[in-house]
Each structure stands twice: as structure tokens, then as C-alpha cells.
């Protein structure tokens, strides 16, 4: 069965190249004719791993072209996912499965609402990749991808494809807990690195600010039925700050490069969920407002 991959950016290309390298059928779905032409001119996708580049001439077409889709990896940013899936709806075969790679929460529900008859599998990945140039992606950090379906605990049979492709992964019955935990870690670290203009390690100079955010985030996680994700949150945040001290957070890099952030699906989602649960989290809310003001000042979208 063909792996259709929507979005040939960093993570989409990383998956596509490894699946194709393992001899599995892969097809890219690119945004529009101009992107398809640029892809054809590039002669395929290039993956750079440990300094060595290899090109994969993976076939590509447009979402609007014909042909049924049974398995779709959605590899767009969270803010693009729902609109990107829309033109594919008529192509989805009965029993189609989607794998949603988006960080944060909110976009997965938006996609699933449009597809009441398809299975949506959620992913949470710690792998790292970035685009060095168009259709040229660097595999920057080895990691692990958790997959799960909050509605059906049974693992799909195509996990063997991931095994074959060397994509480290695990199936979990509790993917929402993992996504919430990652979201909370992100909320406690990334916005502060933007506001303090520092690497992750710089936050060790702001222990009180980090601590109070962790208290509020843990309260939120417990209130929205994710007590496991709240367990030991502060300790893990401190561990991550230490272990990644020399790194710039993804949000920091987005802002520094003038790119739109995924704020609405991270801090924005946390604050909106608190409001829905009538929970007052003043420090988290103030963080959101300060971050939005900062983005506005830089001419970036605040959502
Ligand atoms: P990215 O490099 O910006 O790639 C996103 C891709 O989606 C781009 O190639 C973009 O096309 C494409 N796209 C957007 N709208 C589309 C549409 N309507 N039709 C077809 N393609 C469309 O983003 P990314 O870094 O791979 O991130 C994807 C998700 O994975 C994010 O939620 C991110 O937080 C998460 N994630 C990323 C990493 C990482 O290391 N990169 C790690 C963990 C999680 P164009 O090329 O035409 O712009």
C-alpha cells in the first residue's frame, strides 16, 4: 500500500526518504503546480545524514490529482493541516488511515472533525530535521516517535513498514498523555526562551518564573484528565533545560528566522483549555499575552 505524504518539508521528507530507501511505495503530495515544478527540477528529495547526501526520486503529484489514498502521512505545520487535508477528502478510500505528525494539540481534532469515517492516528516525535534548501533535508537529531489512536487501542499492521524503514517508534494506548506532556514542556520552556532571548540553558537564570509556570501547567493537566502527564513535570522541565542547555528552542528559531510559530497549538491551546475548564492560570495567561505582543512587534502572526 502506498504511503502518501502531504507536505515535503523537514519531517515529511525525513519519513519519505527512509520509507523509499526501504523499498516501500511512497508518493508526495505537494502544495501547488509551482512547488511540483520546483520539485521536478530538483530531481527528487535529498536527505543529508551524518554529512552524506542521497537523493530519492520519489514520485510526486498534487492533492487535486486523481487516485485513491488509503494511507496518508500529514506532515504540515499544525496551522496548515486542516486546510491541506481538505482537497484530499474526495480521494480517501473507505477505511483510510491518516497519521498526524503535528506538534501540540488542536490541529488533530480539527482534521478528525472533517473525516468522521477515516482513522486518525496521532504522533509525537522527538526526531529532529531541518530544511537546508528546498527539497533538501538534514536529519539533525535521532529520536523516537510515539503513535496512538485515542479511539481505538489496536495497533495498525503497517507498523512493520516503519520497522523496515528504520523509523524508531512505539505504539501507545495513551498518546494524548504524551502529547499533553510534550505540550506542557514546550509551554514551560519555549516562550520564555523567546522573551528572554536565550538558549534553553539561559532559563536556569529564571527559576522562579519556570517554577510557577510548571505549577499552573500541572494544575491544567490534572483538570483536563491527564494526571500522568502532570507527574514530575517541574523536574523534567529542569532536566530538559540542563540537557539541552546549548540549544535554541524551535519557537526561538522560528521567531529568529521570521517564521510563523505554532503558538495557537501550544501555549494558546493550553490557555484556551484552561478557560474552557474555568481554571484561572494568571502566569500562563500573562505569558501568552507577552508572547503575542512580542510576535506582533516582530511583524509575525499572533496565532
Ligand atoms: P516544515 O519543514 O515547514 O514542512 C511543512 C511542509 O508542509 C512544507 O513543505 C509545506 O510546503 C507543506 N505544506 C503546507 N501546506 C500545504 C498544503 N496545503 N499542501 C501541501 N503541502 C503543504 O515543517 P516541519 O518542521 O516538518 O514540521 C511539521 C510538523 O512536525 C510541525 O507540527 C512540527 O512542530 C512537527 N515537528 C517537527 C520536527 C522537526 O524536527 N522538524 C520535530 C518534531 C515535530 P512548502 O514547502 O510549499 O512550504
CSV table of N, CA and C and ligand atoms in Angstrom, one decimal, residues 6-12 29-31 35 63 75-78 80 83-84 101-103 125 127-131 182 262, ligand 1:
chain,number,residue,atom,x,y,z
A,6,UNK,N,1.8,14.2,2.7
A,6,UNK,CA,1.3,15.5,2.4
A,6,UNK,C,2.2,16.5,3.1
A,7,UNK,N,3.0,17.2,2.3
A,7,UNK,CA,4.0,18.2,2.9
A,7,UNK,C,5.4,17.6,2.8
A,8,UNK,N,6.2,18.1,1.9
A,8,UNK,CA,7.6,17.6,1.8
A,8,UNK,C,8.5,18.6,2.4
A,9,UNK,N,8.2,18.9,3.7
A,9,UNK,CA,9.1,19.8,4.5
A,9,UNK,C,10.1,18.9,5.3
A,10,UNK,N,10.5,19.4,6.5
A,10,UNK,CA,11.5,18.7,7.2
A,10,UNK,C,11.1,17.3,7.6
A,11,UNK,N,10.0,17.2,8.4
A,11,UNK,CA,9.7,15.8,8.9
A,11,UNK,C,9.1,14.9,7.8
A,12,UNK,N,8.3,15.5,6.9
A,12,UNK,CA,7.7,14.8,5.8
A,12,UNK,C,8.8,14.1,4.9
A,29,UNK,N,2.7,14.6,-1.9
A,29,UNK,CA,1.6,15.5,-2.4
A,29,UNK,C,2.1,16.9,-2.1
A,30,UNK,N,2.3,17.6,-3.1
A,30,UNK,CA,2.8,19.0,-3.0
A,30,UNK,C,1.8,20.0,-3.1
A,31,UNK,N,2.0,21.2,-2.5
A,31,UNK,CA,1.0,22.2,-2.4
A,31,UNK,C,0.4,22.7,-3.7
A,35,UNK,N,5.2,24.4,-6.8
A,35,UNK,CA,6.0,23.5,-5.9
A,35,UNK,C,6.4,22.2,-6.6
A,63,UNK,N,-2.5,17.5,-4.7
A,63,UNK,CA,-3.7,17.0,-3.9
A,63,UNK,C,-4.9,16.8,-4.8
A,75,UNK,N,2.1,15.9,7.1
A,75,UNK,CA,3.4,16.4,7.6
A,75,UNK,C,3.5,17.9,7.5
A,76,UNK,N,2.4,18.6,7.6
A,76,UNK,CA,2.4,20.1,7.5
A,76,UNK,C,2.5,20.6,8.9
A,77,UNK,N,2.7,21.9,9.0
A,77,UNK,CA,2.6,22.6,10.4
A,77,UNK,C,1.2,22.5,10.9
A,78,UNK,N,1.0,22.6,12.2
A,78,UNK,CA,-0.3,22.5,12.8
A,78,UNK,C,-1.3,23.5,12.2
A,80,UNK,N,-1.5,24.6,9.2
A,80,UNK,CA,-1.8,24.3,7.8
A,80,UNK,C,-2.6,23.0,7.6
A,83,UNK,N,-6.5,22.8,6.4
A,83,UNK,CA,-6.7,23.2,5.1
A,83,UNK,C,-6.0,22.3,4.1
A,84,UNK,N,-4.9,21.8,4.4
A,84,UNK,CA,-4.1,21.0,3.5
A,84,UNK,C,-4.8,19.6,3.2
A,101,UNK,N,1.3,14.2,12.2
A,101,UNK,CA,2.6,14.4,12.8
A,101,UNK,C,2.7,15.8,13.6
A,102,UNK,N,1.6,16.5,13.6
A,102,UNK,CA,1.7,17.9,14.1
A,102,UNK,C,2.1,17.9,15.6
A,103,UNK,N,2.9,18.9,16.0
A,103,UNK,CA,3.2,19.2,17.3
A,103,UNK,C,2.0,19.9,18.0
A,125,UNK,N,6.7,13.2,18.1
A,125,UNK,CA,8.1,12.8,17.7
A,125,UNK,C,9.1,13.6,18.4
A,127,UNK,N,12.2,13.3,16.9
A,127,UNK,CA,13.2,13.3,15.9
A,127,UNK,C,13.4,14.8,15.5
A,128,UNK,N,14.6,15.1,14.9
A,128,UNK,CA,14.9,16.4,14.5
A,128,UNK,C,15.3,16.5,13.1
A,129,UNK,N,14.8,17.4,12.3
A,129,UNK,CA,15.2,17.6,10.9
A,129,UNK,C,15.0,19.1,10.5
A,130,UNK,N,15.8,19.5,9.6
A,130,UNK,CA,15.5,20.9,9.1
A,130,UNK,C,15.8,21.0,7.6
A,131,UNK,N,15.2,22.0,7.0
A,131,UNK,CA,15.4,22.1,5.5
A,131,UNK,C,16.7,23.0,5.3
A,182,UNK,N,4.3,16.7,26.3
A,182,UNK,CA,5.2,17.5,25.4
A,182,UNK,C,4.7,18.9,25.3
A,262,UNK,N,3.9,28.0,16.1
A,262,UNK,CA,2.7,27.2,16.3
A,262,UNK,C,2.0,27.5,17.6
B,1,LIG,P1,8.1,22.3,7.6
B,1,LIG,O1,9.5,22.0,7.3
B,1,LIG,O2,7.7,23.7,7.5
B,1,LIG,O3,7.2,21.5,6.5
B,1,LIG,C1,5.9,21.6,6.3
B,1,LIG,C2,5.5,21.3,4.9
B,1,LIG,O4,4.1,21.3,4.8
B,1,LIG,C3,6.1,22.3,3.9
B,1,LIG,O5,6.9,21.5,2.9
B,1,LIG,C4,4.9,22.9,3.3
B,1,LIG,O6,5.0,23.2,1.9
B,1,LIG,C5,3.9,21.8,3.4
B,1,LIG,N1,2.5,22.3,3.3
B,1,LIG,C6,1.9,23.3,3.9
B,1,LIG,N2,0.6,23.5,3.5
B,1,LIG,C7,0.5,22.5,2.5
B,1,LIG,C8,-0.6,22.2,1.6
B,1,LIG,N3,-1.8,22.9,1.7
B,1,LIG,N4,-0.4,21.2,0.7
B,1,LIG,C9,0.7,20.5,0.7
B,1,LIG,N5,1.8,20.8,1.5
B,1,LIG,C10,1.7,21.8,2.4
B,1,LIG,O7,7.6,21.7,8.9
B,1,LIG,P2,8.2,20.6,9.8
B,1,LIG,O8,9.4,21.1,10.6
B,1,LIG,O9,8.4,19.4,9.0
B,1,LIG,O10,7.0,20.4,10.9
B,1,LIG,C11,5.8,19.6,10.6
B,1,LIG,C12,5.2,19.3,12.0
B,1,LIG,O11,6.1,18.4,12.7
B,1,LIG,C13,5.1,20.5,12.9
B,1,LIG,O12,3.9,20.5,13.6
B,1,LIG,C14,6.3,20.4,13.8
B,1,LIG,O13,6.1,21.1,15.0
B,1,LIG,C15,6.4,18.9,13.9
B,1,LIG,N6,7.7,18.5,14.3
B,1,LIG,C16,8.8,18.9,13.6
B,1,LIG,C17,10.1,18.4,13.9
B,1,LIG,C18,11.3,18.8,13.1
B,1,LIG,O14,12.4,18.5,13.5
B,1,LIG,N7,11.2,19.5,12.0
B,1,LIG,C19,10.2,17.6,15.0
B,1,LIG,C20,9.1,17.2,15.8
B,1,LIG,C21,7.9,17.7,15.4
B,1,LIG,P3,6.0,24.2,1.3
B,1,LIG,O15,7.3,23.5,1.2
B,1,LIG,O16,5.4,24.5,-0.1
B,1,LIG,O17,6.1,25.4,2.2
